PDB file of C-alpha atoms in Angstrom:
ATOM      1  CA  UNK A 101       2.163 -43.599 -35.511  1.00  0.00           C
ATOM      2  CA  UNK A 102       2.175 -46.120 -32.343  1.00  0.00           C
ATOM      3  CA  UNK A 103       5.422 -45.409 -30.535  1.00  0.00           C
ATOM      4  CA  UNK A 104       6.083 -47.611 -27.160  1.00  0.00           C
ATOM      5  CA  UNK A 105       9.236 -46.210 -24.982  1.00  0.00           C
ATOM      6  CA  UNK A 106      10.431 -47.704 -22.216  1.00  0.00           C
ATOM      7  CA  UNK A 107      12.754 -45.825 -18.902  1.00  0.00           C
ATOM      8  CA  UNK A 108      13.786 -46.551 -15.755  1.00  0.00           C
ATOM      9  CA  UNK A 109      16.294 -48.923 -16.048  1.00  0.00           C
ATOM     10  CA  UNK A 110      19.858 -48.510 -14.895  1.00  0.00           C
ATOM     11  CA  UNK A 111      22.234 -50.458 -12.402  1.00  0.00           C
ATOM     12  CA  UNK A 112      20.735 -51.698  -8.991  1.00  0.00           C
ATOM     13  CA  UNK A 113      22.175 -54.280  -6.310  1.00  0.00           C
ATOM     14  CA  UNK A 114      20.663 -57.693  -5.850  1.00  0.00           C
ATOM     15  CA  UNK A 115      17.636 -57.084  -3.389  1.00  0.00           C
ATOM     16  CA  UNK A 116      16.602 -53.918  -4.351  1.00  0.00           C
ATOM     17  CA  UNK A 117      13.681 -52.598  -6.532  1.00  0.00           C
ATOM     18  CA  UNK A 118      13.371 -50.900  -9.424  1.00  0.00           C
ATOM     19  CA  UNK A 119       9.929 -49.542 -11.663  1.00  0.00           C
ATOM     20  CA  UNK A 120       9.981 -49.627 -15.221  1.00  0.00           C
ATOM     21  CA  UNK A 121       7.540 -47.467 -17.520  1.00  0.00           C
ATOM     22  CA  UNK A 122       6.592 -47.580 -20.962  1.00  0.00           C
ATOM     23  CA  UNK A 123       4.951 -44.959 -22.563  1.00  0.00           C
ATOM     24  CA  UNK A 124       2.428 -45.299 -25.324  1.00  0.00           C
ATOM     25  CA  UNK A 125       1.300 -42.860 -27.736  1.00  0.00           C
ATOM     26  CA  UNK A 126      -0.362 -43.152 -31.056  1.00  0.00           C
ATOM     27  CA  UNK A 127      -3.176 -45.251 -30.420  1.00  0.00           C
ATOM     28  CA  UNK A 128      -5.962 -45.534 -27.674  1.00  0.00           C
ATOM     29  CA  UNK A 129      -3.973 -47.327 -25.111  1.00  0.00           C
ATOM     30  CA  UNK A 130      -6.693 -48.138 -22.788  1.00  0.00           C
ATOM     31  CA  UNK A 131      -8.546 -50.186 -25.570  1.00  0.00           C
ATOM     32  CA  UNK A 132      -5.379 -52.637 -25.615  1.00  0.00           C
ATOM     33  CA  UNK A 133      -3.645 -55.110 -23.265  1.00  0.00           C
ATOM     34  CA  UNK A 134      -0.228 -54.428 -22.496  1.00  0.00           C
ATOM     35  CA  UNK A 135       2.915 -56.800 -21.958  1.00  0.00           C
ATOM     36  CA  UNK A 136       6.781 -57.142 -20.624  1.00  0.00           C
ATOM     37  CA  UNK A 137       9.176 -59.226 -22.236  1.00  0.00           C
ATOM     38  CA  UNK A 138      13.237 -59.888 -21.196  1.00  0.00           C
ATOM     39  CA  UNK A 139      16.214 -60.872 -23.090  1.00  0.00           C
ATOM     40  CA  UNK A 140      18.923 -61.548 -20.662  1.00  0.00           C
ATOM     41  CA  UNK A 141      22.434 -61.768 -22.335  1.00  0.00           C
ATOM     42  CA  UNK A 142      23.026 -64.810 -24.652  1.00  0.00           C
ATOM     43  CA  UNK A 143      19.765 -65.609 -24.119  1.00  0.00           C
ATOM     44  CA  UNK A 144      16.185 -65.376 -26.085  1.00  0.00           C
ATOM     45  CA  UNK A 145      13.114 -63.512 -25.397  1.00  0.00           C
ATOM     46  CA  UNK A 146      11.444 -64.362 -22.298  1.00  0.00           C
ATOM     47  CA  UNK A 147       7.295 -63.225 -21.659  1.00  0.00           C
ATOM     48  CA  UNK A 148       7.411 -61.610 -18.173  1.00  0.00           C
ATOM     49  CA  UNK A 149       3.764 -60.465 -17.214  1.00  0.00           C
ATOM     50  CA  UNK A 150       0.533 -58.984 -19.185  1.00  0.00           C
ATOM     51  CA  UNK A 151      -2.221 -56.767 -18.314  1.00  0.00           C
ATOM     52  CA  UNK A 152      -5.639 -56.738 -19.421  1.00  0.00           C
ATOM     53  CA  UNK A 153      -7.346 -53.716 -21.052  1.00  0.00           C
ATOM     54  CA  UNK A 154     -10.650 -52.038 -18.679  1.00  0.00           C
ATOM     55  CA  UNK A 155     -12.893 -54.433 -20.350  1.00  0.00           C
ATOM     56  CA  UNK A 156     -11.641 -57.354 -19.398  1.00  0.00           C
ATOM     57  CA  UNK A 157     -10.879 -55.649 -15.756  1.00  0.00           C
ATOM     58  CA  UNK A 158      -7.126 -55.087 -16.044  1.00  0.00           C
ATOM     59  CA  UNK A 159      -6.140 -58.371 -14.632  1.00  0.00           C
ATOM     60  CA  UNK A 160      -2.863 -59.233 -14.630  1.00  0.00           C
ATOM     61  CA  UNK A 161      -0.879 -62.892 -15.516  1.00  0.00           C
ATOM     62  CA  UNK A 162       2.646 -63.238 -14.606  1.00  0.00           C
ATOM     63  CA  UNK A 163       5.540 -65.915 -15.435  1.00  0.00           C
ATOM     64  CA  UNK A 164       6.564 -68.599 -12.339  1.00  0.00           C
ATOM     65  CA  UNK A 165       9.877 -66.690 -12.647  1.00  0.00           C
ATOM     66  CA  UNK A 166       8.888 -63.053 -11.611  1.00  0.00           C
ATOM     67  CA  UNK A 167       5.246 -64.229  -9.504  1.00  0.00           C
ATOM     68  CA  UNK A 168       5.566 -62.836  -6.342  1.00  0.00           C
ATOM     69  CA  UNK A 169       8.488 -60.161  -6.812  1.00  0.00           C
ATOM     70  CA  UNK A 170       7.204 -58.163  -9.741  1.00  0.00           C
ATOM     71  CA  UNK A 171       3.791 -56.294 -10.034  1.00  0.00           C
ATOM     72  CA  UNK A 172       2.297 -54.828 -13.445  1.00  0.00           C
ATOM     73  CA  UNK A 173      -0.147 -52.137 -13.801  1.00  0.00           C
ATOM     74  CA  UNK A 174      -1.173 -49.428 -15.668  1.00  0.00           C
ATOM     75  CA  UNK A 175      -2.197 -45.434 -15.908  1.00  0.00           C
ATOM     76  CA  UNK A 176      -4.713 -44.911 -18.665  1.00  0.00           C
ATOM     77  CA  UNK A 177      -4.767 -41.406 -18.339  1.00  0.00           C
ATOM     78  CA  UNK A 178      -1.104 -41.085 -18.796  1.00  0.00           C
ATOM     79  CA  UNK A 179      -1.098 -44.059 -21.577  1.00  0.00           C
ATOM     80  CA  UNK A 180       1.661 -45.830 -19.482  1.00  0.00           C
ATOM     81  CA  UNK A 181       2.050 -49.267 -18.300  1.00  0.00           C
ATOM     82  CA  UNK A 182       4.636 -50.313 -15.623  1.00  0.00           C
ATOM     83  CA  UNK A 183       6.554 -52.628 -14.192  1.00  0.00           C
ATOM     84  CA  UNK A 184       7.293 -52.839 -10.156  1.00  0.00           C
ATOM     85  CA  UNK A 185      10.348 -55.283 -10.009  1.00  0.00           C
ATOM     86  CA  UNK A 186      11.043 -55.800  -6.013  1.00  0.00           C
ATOM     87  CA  UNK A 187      13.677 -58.315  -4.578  1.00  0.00           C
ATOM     88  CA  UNK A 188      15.587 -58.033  -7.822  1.00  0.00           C
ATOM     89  CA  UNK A 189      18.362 -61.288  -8.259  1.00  0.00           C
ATOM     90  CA  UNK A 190      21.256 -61.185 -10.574  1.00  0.00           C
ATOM     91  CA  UNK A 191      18.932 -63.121 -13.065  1.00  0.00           C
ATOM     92  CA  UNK A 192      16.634 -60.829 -13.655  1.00  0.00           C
ATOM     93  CA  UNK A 193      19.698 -58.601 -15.840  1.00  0.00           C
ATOM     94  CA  UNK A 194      18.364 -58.298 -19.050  1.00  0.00           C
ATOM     95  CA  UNK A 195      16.949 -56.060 -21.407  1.00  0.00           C
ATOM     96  CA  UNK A 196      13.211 -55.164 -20.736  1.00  0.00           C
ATOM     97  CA  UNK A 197      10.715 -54.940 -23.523  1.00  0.00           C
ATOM     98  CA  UNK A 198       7.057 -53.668 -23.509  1.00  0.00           C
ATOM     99  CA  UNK A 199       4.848 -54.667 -26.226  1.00  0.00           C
ATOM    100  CA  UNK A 200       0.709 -54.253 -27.202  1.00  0.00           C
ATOM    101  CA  UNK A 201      -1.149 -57.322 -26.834  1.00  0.00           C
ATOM    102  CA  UNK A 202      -1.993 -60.017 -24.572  1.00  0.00           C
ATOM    103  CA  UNK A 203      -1.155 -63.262 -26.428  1.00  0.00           C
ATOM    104  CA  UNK A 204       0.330 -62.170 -30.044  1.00  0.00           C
ATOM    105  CA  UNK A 205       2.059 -58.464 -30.433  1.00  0.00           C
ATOM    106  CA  UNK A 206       1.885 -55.816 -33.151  1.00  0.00           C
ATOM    107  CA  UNK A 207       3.885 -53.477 -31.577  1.00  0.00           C
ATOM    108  CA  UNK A 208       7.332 -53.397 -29.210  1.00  0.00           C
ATOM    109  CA  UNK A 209       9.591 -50.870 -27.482  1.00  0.00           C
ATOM    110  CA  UNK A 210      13.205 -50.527 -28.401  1.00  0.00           C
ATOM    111  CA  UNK A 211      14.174 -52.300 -24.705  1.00  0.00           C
ATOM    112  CA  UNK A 212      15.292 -50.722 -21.579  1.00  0.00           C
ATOM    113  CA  UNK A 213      18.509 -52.418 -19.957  1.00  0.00           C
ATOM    114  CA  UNK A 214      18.116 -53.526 -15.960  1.00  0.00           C
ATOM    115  CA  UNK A 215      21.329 -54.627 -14.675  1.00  0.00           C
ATOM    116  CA  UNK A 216      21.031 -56.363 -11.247  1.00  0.00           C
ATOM    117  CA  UNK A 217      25.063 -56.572  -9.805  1.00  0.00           C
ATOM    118  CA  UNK A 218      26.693 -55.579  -6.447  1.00  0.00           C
TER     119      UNK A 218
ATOM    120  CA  UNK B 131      15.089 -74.451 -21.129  1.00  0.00           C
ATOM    121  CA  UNK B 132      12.380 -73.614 -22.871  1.00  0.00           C
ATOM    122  CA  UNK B 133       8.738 -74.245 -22.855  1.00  0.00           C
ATOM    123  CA  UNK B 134       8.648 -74.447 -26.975  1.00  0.00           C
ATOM    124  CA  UNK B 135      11.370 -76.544 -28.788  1.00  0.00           C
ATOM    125  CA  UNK B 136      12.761 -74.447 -31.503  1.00  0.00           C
ATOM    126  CA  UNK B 137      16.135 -75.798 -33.994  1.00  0.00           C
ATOM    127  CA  UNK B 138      18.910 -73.896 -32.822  1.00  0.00           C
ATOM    128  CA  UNK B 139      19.996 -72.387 -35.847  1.00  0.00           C
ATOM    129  CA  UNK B 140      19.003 -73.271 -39.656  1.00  0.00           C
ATOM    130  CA  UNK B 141      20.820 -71.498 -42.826  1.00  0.00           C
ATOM    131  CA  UNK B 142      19.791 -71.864 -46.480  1.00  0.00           C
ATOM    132  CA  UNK B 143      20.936 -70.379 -49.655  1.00  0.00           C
ATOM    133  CA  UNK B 144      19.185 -66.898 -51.117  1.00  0.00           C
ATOM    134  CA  UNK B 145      16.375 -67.970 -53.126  1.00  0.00           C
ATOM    135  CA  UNK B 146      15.693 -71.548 -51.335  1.00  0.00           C
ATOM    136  CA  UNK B 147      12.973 -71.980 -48.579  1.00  0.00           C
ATOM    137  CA  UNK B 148      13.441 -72.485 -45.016  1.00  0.00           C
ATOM    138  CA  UNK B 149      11.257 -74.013 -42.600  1.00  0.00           C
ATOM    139  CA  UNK B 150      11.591 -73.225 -38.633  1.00  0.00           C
ATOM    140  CA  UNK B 151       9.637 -75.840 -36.349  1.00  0.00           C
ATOM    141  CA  UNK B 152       8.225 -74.948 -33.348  1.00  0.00           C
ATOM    142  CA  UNK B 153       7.477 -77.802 -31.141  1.00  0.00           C
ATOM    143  CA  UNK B 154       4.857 -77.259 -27.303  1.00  0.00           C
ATOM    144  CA  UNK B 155       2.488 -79.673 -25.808  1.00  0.00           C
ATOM    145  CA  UNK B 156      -1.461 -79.867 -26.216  1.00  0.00           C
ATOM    146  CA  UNK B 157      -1.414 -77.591 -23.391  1.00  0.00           C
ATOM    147  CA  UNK B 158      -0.047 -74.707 -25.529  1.00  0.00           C
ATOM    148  CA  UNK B 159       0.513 -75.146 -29.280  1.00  0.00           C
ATOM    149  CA  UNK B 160      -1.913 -77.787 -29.616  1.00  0.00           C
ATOM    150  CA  UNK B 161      -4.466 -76.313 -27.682  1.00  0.00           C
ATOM    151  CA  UNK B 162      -5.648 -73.507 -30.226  1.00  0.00           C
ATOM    152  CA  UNK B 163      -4.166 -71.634 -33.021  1.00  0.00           C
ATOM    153  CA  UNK B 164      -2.564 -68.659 -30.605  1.00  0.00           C
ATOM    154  CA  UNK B 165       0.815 -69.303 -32.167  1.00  0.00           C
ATOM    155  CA  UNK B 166       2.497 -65.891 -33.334  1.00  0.00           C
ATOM    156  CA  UNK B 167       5.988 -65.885 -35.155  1.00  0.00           C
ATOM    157  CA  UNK B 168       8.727 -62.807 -34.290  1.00  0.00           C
ATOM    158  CA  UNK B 169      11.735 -61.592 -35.674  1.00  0.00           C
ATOM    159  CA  UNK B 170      14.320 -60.237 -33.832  1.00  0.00           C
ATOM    160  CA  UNK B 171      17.366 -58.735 -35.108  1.00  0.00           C
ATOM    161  CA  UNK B 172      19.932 -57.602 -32.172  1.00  0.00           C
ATOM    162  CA  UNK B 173      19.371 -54.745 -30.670  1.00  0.00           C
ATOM    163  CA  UNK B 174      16.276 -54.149 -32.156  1.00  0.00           C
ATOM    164  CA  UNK B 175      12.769 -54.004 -31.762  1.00  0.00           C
ATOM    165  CA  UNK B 176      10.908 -57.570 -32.380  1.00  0.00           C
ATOM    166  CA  UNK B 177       8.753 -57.693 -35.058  1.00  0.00           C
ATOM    167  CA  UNK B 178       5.598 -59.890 -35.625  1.00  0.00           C
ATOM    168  CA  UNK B 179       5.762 -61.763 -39.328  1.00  0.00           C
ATOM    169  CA  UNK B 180       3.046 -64.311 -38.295  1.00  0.00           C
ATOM    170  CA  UNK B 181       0.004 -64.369 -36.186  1.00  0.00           C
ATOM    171  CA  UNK B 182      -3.005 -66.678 -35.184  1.00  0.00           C
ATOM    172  CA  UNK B 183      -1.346 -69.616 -36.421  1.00  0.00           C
ATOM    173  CA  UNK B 184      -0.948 -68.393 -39.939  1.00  0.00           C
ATOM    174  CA  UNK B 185      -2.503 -64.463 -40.581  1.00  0.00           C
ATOM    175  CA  UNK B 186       0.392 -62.181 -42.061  1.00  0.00           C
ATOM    176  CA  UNK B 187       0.282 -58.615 -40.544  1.00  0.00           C
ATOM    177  CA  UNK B 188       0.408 -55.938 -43.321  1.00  0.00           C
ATOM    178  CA  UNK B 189       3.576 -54.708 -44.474  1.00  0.00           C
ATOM    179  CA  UNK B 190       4.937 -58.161 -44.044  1.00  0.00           C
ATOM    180  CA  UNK B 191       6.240 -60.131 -46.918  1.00  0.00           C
ATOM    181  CA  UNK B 192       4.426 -62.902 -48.248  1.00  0.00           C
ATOM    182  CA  UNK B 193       7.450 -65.113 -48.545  1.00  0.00           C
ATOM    183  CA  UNK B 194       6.665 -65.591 -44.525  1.00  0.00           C
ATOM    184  CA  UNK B 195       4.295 -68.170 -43.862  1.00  0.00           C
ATOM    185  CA  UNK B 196       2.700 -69.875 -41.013  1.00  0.00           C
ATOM    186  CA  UNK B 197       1.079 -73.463 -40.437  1.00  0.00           C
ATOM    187  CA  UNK B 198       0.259 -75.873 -37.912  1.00  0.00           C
ATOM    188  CA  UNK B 199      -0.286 -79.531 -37.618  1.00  0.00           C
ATOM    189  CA  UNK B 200      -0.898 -80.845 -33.611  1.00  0.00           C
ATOM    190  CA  UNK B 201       1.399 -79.648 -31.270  1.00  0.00           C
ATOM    191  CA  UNK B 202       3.955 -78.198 -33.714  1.00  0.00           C
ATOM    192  CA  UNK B 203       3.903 -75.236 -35.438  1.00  0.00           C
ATOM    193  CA  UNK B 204       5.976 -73.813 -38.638  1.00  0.00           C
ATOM    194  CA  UNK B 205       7.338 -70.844 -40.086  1.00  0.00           C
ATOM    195  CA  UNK B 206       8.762 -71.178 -43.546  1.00  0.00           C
ATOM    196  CA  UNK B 207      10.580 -68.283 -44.887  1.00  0.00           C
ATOM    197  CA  UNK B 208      10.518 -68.691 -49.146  1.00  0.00           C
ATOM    198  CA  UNK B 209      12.942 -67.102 -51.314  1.00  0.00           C
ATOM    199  CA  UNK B 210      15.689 -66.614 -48.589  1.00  0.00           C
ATOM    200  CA  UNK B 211      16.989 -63.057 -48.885  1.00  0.00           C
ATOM    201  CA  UNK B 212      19.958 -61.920 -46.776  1.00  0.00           C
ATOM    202  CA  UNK B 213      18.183 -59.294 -44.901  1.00  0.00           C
ATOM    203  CA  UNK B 214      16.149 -62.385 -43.607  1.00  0.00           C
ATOM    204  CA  UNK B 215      19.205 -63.134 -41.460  1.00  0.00           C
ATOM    205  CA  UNK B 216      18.229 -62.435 -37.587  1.00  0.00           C
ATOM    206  CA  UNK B 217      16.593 -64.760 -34.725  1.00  0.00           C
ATOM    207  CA  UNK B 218      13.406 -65.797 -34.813  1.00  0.00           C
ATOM    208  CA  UNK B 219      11.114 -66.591 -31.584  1.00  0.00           C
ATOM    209  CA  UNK B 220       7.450 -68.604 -31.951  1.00  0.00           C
ATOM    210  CA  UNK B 221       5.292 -68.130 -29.229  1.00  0.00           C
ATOM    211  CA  UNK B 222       1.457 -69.558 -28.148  1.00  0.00           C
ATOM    212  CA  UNK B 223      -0.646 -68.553 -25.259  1.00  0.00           C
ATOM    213  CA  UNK B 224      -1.218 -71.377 -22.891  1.00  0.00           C
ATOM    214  CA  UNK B 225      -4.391 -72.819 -21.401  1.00  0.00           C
ATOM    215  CA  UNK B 226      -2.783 -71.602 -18.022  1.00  0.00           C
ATOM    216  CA  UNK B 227      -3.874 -67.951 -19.521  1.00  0.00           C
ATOM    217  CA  UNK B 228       0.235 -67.539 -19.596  1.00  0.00           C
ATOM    218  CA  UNK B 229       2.541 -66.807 -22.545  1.00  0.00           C
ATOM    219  CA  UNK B 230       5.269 -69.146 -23.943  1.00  0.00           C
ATOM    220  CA  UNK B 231       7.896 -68.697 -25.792  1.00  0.00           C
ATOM    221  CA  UNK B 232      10.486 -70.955 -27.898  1.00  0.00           C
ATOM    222  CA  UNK B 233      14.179 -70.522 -26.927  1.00  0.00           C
ATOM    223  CA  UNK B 234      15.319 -68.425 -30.923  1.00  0.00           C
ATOM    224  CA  UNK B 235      16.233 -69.722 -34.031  1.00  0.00           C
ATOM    225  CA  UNK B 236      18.985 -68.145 -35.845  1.00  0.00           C
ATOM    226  CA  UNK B 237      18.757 -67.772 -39.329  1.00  0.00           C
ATOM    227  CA  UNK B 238      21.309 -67.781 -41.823  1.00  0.00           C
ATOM    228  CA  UNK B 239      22.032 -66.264 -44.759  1.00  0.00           C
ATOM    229  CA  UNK B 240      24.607 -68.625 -46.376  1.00  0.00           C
TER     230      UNK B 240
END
């Protein structure tokens, strides 16, 4: 069974960094690209950054709102994927979702909360 | 705002047919037939119901349905059945090798 599971949220002050991981098990994860999604409250999903699988190099695409602050990348050995948000604004509160795929997605986590507040 | 144009809400009766439009540009939508269709109920885990334009994923109900026609894409839900009710996001890769995303329909039961 393909489980995703996403830690390492919590509560952090505007400016500071936090790294997000999301565990895969269940299938071979370094065969598959891997994404982030947000929902911030009241609001709908939002695509946040993807990474390629080995064969295509593991190179990374990010949205204009994160470029810059937040860094994707992944562990194959350890079947994880993270997420290295830096310079962290009030606007980047929302839930944080990792899903399989590159452009369409069979499989999500159940969402990891960030909440960005002094 | 959002780079896909999605109704804000849309309700129907059980049994009748919905459709949810799904409007982007030539440099998205209309660009190739990357368009995938998710449900999202609160709290939950999205789930794809359409992918590729119009390819169900197994285990998804063929009252879900996918189409396109230029730079707009559809979803239409048949049958309406109240466990339907949630939000529902389209999405299409863009020539910029990003992702894009339609701000959510809600969908409602009546």
């Amino acid at each position: 069974e393909v489980q995703l599971v996403e830690s390492g949220g919590g509560l952090v002050k505007p400016g500071q960094s936090l790294r997000l991981s999301c565990t895969a098990s269940g299938f071979s994860f370094g065969d598959y690209a891997m994404s982030w999604f947000r929902q911030a409250p009241g609001k709908g999903l939002e695509w946040v950054s993807f990474i390629r699988h080995r064969t295509y190099g593991g190179t990374t695409e990010y949205a204009a709102s994160v470029k810059g602050r937040f860094t994707i990348s992944r562990d194959d050995s350890k079947s994880v994927a993270y997420l290295q948000m830096n310079s962290l604004k009030a606007e980047d509160t929302a839930v944080y979702y990792c899903a399989r795929g590159s452009y369409q997605f069979d499989y999500w986590g159940q969402g990891n909360l960030v909440t960005v507040s002094s | 705002q959002s780079a896909l144009t999605q109704p804000a809400s849309v309700s129907g009766s059980p049994g009748q047919s919905i459709t949810i439009s799904c409007t982007g540009t030539s440099s998205d939508v209309g660009s190739h037939n990357l368009v995938s269709w998710y449900q999202h109920h609160p709290g939950k885990a999205p789930k794809v119901m359409i992918y590729e334009g119009s390819k169900r994923p197994s285990g998804v109900s063929n009252r879900f349905s996918g189409s396109k026609s230029g730079n707009t894409a559809s979803l239409t839900i048949s049958g309406l059945q109240a466990e339907d009710e949630a939000d529902y996001y389209c999405s299409s890769y863009a020539v910029s090798s990003t992702l894009v995303f339609g701000g959510g329909t809600k969908v409602t039961v009546l």
